[in-house]
Coordinates of C-alpha atoms and ligand atoms in Angstrom, one line a residue:
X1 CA 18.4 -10.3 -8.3
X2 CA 21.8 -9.9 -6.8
X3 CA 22.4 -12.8 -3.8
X4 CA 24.2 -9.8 -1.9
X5 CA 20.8 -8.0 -1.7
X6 CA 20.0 -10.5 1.6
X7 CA 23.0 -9.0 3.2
X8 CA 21.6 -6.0 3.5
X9 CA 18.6 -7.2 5.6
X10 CA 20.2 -8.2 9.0
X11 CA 16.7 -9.8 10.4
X12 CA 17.4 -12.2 7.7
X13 CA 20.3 -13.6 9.7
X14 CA 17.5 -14.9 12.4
X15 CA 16.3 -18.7 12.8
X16 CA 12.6 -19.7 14.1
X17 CA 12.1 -22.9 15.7
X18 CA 15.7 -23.8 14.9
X19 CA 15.2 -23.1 11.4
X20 CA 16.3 -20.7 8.9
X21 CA 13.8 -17.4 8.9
X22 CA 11.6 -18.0 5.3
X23 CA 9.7 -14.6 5.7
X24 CA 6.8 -14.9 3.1
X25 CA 4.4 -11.8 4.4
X26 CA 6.3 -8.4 2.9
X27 CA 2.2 -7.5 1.6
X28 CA 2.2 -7.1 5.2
X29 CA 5.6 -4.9 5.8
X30 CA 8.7 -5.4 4.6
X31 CA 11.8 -6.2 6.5
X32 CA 14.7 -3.2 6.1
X33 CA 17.8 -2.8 4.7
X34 CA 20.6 -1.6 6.7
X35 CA 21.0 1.9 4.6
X36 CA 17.5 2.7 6.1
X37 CA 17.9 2.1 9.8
X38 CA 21.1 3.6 9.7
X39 CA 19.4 6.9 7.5
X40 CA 17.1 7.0 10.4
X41 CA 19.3 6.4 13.5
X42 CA 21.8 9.0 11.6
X43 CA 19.3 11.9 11.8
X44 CA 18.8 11.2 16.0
X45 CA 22.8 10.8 16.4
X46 CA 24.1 13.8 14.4
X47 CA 21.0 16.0 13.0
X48 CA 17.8 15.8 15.5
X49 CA 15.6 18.9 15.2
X50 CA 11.8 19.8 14.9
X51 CA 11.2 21.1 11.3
X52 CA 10.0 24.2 9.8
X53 CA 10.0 26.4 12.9
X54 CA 14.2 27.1 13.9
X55 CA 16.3 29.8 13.0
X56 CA 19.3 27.9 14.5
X57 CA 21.8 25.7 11.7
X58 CA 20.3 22.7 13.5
X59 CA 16.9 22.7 12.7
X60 CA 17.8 24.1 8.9
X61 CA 19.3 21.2 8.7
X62 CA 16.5 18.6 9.8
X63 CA 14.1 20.6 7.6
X64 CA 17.0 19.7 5.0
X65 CA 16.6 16.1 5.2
X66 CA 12.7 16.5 5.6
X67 CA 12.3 18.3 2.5
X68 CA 15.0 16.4 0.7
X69 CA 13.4 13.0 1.9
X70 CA 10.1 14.3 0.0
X71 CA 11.7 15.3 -2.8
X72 CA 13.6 12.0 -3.4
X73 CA 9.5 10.0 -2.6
X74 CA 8.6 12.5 -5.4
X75 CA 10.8 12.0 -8.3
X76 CA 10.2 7.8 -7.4
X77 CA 6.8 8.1 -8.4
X78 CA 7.3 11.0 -11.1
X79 CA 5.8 13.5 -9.2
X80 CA 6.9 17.7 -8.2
X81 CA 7.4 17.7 -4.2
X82 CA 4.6 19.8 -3.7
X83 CA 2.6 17.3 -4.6
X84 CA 3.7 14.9 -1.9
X85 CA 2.0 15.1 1.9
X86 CA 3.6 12.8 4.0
X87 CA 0.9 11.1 6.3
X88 CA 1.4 8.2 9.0
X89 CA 0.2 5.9 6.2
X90 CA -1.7 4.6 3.5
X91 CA -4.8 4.5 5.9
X92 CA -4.3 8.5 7.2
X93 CA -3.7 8.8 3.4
X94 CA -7.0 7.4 2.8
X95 CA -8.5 9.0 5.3
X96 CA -7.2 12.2 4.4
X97 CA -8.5 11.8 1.0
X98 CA -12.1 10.8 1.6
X99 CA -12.3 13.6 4.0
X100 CA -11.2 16.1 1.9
X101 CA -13.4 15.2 -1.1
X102 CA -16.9 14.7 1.3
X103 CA -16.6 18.3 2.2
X104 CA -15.8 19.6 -1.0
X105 CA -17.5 17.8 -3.5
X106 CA -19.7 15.6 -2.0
X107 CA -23.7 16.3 -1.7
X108 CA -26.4 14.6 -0.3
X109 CA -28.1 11.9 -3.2
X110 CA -24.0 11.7 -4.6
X111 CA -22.5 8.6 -5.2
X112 CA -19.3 6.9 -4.3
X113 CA -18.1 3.5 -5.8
X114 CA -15.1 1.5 -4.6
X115 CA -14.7 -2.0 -5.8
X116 CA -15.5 -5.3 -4.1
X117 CA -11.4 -6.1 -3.8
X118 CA -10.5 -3.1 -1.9
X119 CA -9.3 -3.2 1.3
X120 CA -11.4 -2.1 4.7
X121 CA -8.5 0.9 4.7
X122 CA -9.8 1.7 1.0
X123 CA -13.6 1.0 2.3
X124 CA -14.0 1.8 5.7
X125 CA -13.6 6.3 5.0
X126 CA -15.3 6.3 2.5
X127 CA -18.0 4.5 4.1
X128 CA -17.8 6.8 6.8
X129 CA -17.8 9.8 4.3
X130 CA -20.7 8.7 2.4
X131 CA -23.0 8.3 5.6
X132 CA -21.4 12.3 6.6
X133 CA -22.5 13.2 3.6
X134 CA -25.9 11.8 2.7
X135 CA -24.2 9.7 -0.6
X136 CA -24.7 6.6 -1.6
X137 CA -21.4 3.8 -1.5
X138 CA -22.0 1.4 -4.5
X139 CA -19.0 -1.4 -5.2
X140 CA -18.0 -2.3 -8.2
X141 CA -18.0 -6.8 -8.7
X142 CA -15.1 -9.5 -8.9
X143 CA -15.1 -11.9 -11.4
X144 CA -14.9 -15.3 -10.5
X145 CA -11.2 -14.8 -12.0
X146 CA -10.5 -12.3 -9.2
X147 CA -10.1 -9.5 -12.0
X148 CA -12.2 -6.1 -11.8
X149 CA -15.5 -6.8 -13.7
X150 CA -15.3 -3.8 -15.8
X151 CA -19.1 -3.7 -17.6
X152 CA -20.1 -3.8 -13.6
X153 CA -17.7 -0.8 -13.1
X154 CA -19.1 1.3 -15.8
X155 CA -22.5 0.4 -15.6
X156 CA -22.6 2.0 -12.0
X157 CA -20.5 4.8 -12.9
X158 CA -23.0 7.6 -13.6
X159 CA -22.8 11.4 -13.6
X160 CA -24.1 11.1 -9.8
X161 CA -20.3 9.4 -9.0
X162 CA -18.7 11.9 -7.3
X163 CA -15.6 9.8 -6.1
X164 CA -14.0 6.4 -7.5
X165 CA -12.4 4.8 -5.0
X166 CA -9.6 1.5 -6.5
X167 CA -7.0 -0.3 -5.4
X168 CA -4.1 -0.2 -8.0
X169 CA -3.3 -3.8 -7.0
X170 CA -5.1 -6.2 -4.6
X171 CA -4.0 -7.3 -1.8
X172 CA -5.7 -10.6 -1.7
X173 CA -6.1 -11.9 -5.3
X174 CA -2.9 -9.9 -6.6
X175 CA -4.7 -8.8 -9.4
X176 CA -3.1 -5.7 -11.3
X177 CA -6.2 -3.4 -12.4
X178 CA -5.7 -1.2 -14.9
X179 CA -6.5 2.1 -13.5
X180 CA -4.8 4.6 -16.4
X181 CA -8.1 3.2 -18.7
X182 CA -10.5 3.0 -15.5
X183 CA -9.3 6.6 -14.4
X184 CA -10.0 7.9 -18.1
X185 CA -13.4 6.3 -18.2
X186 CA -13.8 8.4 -14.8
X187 CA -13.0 11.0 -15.6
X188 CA -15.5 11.6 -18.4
X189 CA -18.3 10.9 -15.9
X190 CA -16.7 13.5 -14.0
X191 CA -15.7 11.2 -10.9
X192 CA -12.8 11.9 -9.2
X193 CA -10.7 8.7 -8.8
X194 CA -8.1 7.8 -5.7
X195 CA -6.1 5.2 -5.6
X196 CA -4.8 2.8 -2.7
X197 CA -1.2 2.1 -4.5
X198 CA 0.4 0.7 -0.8
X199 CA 0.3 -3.1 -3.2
X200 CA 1.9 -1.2 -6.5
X201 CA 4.5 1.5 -5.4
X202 CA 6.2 -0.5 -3.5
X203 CA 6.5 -3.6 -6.3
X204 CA 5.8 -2.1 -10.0
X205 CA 7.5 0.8 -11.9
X206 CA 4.9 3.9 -10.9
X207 CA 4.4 7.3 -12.5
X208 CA 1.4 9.1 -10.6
X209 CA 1.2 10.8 -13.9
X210 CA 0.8 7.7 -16.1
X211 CA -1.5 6.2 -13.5
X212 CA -4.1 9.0 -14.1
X213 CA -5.5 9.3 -11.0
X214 CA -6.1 12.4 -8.9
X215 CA -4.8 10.9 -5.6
X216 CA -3.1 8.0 -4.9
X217 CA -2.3 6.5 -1.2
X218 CA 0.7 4.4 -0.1
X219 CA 3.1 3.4 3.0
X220 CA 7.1 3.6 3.5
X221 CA 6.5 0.5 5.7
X222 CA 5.7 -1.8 2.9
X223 CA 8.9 -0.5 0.3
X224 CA 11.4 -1.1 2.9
X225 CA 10.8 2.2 4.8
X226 CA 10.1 3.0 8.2
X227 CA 6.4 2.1 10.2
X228 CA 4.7 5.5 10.7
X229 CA 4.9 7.1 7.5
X230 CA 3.3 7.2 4.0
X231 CA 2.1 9.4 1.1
X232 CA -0.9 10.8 -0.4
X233 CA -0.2 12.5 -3.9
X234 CA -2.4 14.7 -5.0
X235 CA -2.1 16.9 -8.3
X236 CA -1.5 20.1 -6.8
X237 CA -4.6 22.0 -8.0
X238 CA -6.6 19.7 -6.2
X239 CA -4.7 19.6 -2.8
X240 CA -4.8 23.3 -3.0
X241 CA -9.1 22.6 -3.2
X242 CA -9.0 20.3 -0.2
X243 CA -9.7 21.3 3.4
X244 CA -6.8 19.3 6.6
X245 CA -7.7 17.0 7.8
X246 CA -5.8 17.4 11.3
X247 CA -5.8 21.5 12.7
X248 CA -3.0 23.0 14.9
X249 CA 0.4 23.9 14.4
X250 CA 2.6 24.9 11.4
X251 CA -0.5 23.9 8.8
X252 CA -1.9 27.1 9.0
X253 CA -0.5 31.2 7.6
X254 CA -2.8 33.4 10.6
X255 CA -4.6 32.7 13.2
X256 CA -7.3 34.6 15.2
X257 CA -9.4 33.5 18.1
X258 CA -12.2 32.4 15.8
X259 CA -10.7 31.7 13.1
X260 CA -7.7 30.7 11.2
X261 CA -6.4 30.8 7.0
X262 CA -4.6 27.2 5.9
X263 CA -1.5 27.4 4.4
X264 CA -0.7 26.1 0.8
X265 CA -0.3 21.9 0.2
X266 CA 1.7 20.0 1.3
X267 CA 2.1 22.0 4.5
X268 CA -1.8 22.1 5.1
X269 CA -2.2 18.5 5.7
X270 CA 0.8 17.9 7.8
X271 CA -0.3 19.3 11.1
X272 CA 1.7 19.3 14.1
X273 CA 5.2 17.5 14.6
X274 CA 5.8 15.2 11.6
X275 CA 7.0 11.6 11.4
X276 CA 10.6 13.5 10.5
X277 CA 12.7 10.1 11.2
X278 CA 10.3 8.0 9.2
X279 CA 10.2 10.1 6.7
X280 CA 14.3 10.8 6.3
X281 CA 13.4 6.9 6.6
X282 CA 11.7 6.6 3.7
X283 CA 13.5 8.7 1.1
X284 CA 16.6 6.3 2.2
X285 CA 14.1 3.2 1.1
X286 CA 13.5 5.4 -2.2
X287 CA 17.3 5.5 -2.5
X288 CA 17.8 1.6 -2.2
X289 CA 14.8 0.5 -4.5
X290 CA 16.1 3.1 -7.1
X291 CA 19.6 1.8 -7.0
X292 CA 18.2 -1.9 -7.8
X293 CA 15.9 -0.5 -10.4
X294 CA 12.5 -0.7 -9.9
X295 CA 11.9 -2.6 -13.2
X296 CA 14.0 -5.5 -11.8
X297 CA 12.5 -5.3 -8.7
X298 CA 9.6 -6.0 -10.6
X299 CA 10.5 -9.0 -12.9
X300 CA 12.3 -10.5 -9.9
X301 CA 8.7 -10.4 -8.0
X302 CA 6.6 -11.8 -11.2
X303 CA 9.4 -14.6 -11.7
X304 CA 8.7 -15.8 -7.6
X305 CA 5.3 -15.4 -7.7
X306 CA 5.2 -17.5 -11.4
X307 CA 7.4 -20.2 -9.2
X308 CA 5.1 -19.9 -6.4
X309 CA 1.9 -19.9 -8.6
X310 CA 3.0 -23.1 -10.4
X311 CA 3.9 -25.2 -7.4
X312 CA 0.3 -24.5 -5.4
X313 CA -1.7 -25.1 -9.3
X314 CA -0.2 -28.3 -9.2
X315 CA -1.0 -29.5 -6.3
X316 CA -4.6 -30.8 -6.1
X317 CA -5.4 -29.9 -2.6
X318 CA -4.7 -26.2 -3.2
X319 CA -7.4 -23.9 -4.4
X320 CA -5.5 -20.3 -5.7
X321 CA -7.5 -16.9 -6.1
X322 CA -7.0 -14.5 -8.2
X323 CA -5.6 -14.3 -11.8
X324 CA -3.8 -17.3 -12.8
X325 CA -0.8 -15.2 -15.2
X326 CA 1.9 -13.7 -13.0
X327 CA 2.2 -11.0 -15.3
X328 CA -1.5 -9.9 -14.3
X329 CA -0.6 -10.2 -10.6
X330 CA 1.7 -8.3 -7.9
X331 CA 4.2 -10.1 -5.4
X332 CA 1.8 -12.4 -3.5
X333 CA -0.6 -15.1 -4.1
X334 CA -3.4 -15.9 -1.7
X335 CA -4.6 -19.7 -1.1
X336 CA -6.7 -22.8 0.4
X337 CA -5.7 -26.1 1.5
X338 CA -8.2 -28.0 1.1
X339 CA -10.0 -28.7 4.9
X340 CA -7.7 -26.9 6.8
X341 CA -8.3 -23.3 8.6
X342 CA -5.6 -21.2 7.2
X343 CA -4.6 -20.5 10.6
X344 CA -3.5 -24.2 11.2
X345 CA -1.7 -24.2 8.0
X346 CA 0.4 -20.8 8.8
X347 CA 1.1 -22.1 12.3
X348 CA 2.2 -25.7 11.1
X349 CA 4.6 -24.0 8.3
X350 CA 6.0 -21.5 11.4
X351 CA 7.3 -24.6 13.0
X352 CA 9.2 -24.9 9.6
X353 CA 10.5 -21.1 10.0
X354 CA 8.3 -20.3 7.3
X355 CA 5.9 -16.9 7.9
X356 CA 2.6 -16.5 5.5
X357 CA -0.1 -14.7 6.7
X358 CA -3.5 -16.2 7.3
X359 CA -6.6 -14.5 8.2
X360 CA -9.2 -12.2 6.1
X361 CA -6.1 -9.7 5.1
X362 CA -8.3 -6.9 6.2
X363 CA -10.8 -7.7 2.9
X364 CA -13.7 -9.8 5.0
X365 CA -16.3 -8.3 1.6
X366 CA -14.1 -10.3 -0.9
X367 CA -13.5 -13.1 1.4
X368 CA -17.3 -12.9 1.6
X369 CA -17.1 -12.8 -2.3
X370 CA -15.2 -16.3 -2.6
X371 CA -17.6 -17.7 -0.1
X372 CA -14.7 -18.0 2.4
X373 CA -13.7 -16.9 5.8
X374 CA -10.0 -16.6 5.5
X375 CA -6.9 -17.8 3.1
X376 CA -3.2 -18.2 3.6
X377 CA -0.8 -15.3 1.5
X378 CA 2.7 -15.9 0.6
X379 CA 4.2 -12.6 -0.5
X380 CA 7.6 -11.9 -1.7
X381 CA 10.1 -9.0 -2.2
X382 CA 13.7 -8.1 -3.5
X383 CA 15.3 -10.3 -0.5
X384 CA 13.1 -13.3 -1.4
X385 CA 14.9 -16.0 -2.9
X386 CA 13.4 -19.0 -5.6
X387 CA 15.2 -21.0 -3.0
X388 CA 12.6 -19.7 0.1
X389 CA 9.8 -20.6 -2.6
X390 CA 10.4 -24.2 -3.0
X391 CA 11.3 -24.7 0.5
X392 CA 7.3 -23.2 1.5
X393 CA 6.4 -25.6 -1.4
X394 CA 7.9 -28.5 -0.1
X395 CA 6.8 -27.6 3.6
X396 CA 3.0 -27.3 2.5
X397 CA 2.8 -31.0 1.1
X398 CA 4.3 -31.7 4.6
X399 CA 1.5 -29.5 6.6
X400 CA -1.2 -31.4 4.0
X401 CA 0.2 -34.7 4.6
X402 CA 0.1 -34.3 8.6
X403 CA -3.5 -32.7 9.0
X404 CA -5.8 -33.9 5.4
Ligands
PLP1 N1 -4.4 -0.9 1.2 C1 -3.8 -2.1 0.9 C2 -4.1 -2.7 -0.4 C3 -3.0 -2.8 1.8 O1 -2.4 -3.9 1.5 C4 -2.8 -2.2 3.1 C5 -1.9 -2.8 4.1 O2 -2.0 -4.0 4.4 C6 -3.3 -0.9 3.4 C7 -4.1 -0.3 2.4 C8 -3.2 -0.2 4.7 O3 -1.9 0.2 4.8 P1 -1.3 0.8 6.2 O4 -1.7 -0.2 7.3 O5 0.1 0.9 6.1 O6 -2.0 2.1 6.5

């Protein structure tokens, strides 16, 4: 990875606790290049409009860099814009999905099945949509490995699985699952299969078409885009089957007093005044990750989290989840010391400058799973240097040696 990339990132530049800023939590949100901030502050200084409703040259133009924003999201993840509905996020996305499906395909005695890795953004709907509906929300096990236990997965798909809810990569173990072949055994059940890609898109190489699933879910905030905005894709057929979830104005064609027609995707689910900043935002992010390549973005993230993964196997107070090849994992790796709450380790290394996070990672079922409360994560992205690595490394023997 170029060195110049860092210069991009001006929070980079900042020092905690007199110490160089070694920012380890981009599973989190990612920190943002200039070319973004500037994209977005552009559009208030010289273009600021509402979309989709002026006549004036103004507010042509804001729909402009709207509709060009979700074209450039589109062709990063191989898909037609009409296929793209910009949501606040991967959770709305989520949301939006599991909504959608309940009331169309969704009966009472119907099964759902999510897997025991996902995140409560990628539990908690369709939870909530299963109890709506009357269906019954199975999970799918973990091995021991922190990989998908596949015989699990298909012995409780059946043709009573109406929805298959996976994340493409965890945000805990890091594993990588392998939905194109999960999403084909799916689909001859009949299920319907979402995926929460907010881990993937923003790390891996990504065509929506390869991946195989019907919808997929992620946020700009974690690819170096604006907070506020994400994506749900949707093959277009099956957006055009899906009721809004948010009613009111520009998502509809006529309206009566009692009642109302919905206009076509992606207009349908994008109710009301949209995140049009964020989203301009976002396309810029698409921009900057295309220009680096995202196939280098991904071998610089596998070589970190190899360096990372070999420094915490080798020390013997460290206990690591999730698979132990890098090439099986995304950008992050997820950790014990051996005695010590998480939370003490992560505020120890913050005197260092060092951010991890520490906590349950929104994922208390797996956490539950491994028998623990919480871990530390150290996550990496294109700004993160081998360098920032070894110094966390080095700073972790010292946080063991103070407190074991
Ligand atoms: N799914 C996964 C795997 C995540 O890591 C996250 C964010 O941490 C989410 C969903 C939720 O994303 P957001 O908070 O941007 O809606």
């Amino acid at each position: 990875m170029d060195e110049r990339i860092r210069d991009d990132f001006p929070i980079l530049r900042r020092h905690e606790h007199g110490k160089p800023l070694v920012y380890l939590d981009s599973a989190a949100t990612s920190m943002k290049p200039g070319a973004v901030i500037e994209a977005e502050a552009d559009f208030y200084r010289k273009s600021y409009a509402n979309v989709r409703r002026g006549v004036y040259e103004l507010a042509a133009e804001a729909t402009d860099l709207y509709e060009g924003a979700r074209a450039k999201v589109a062709s990063f993840i191989g898909a037609r814009p009409d296929e793209v509905v910009f949501t606040r996020g991967t959770t709305e996305a989520l949301n939006l999905a599991a909504w959608g499906l309940g009331e169309t395909y969704v009966d009472p005695g119907d099964e759902v099945l999510v897997t025991e890795m996902e995140h409560h953004a990628n539990l908690l709907p369709w939870q909530e949509m299963a109890r709506r509906q009357g269906a019954h929300l199975r999970a799918a096990a973990v091995t021991q490995d922190g990989e998908l236990d596949r015989d699990d997965l298909r012995r409780k798909l059946s043709p009573r699985t109406k929805v298959l809810a996976l994340a493409h990569v965890s945000n805990v173990l890091g594993t990588v699952n392998p939905v194109a072949e999960v999403a084909a055994e799916a689909h001859r059940a009949g299920t319907r299969v979402v995926v929460d890609a907010a881990q993937s898109v923003p790390h891996l190489p990504v065509d929506v078409r390869e991946l195989g699933a019907d919808l997929v879910a992620f946020s700009g905030h974690k690819m170096l885009g604006p907070t506020g905005i994400g994506i749900l894709w949707g093959r277009n057929d099956l957006l055009s089957e899906l009721p809004p979830l948010l009613t009111g104005g520009e998502m509809v064609r006529e309206v009566w007093l009692n009642w109302a027609t919905w206009d076509s995707p992606p207009a349908r689910f994008e109710g009301g005044t949209p995140p049009i900043a964020q989203a301009i935002g976002l396309g810029a992010a698409a921009d900057y990750l295309r220009a680096i390549g995202m196939d280098e973005v991904r071998r610089h993230g596998e070589e970190l989290t190899a360096l990372a993964l070999d420094g915490l196997l080798g020390r013997p107070y460290v206990t690591v989840y999730g698979p132990r090849d890098p090439a099986l994992r995304g950008s992050l790796v997820s950790f014990s010391v051996a005695g010590i709450h998480p939370h003490d380790v992560a505020t120890l290394l913050d005197q260092e400058g060092i951010a991890i996070r520490a906590g349950h990672h929104c994922a208390q079922p797996l956490h539950r799973r491994f028998g623990i409360p919480a871990s530390c994560r150290a996550s990496f992205y294109v700004y993160t240097t081998p360098d920032e690595v070894e110094r966390f490394l080095a700073a972790l023997d010292r946080v063991w040696e103070a407190l074991r």
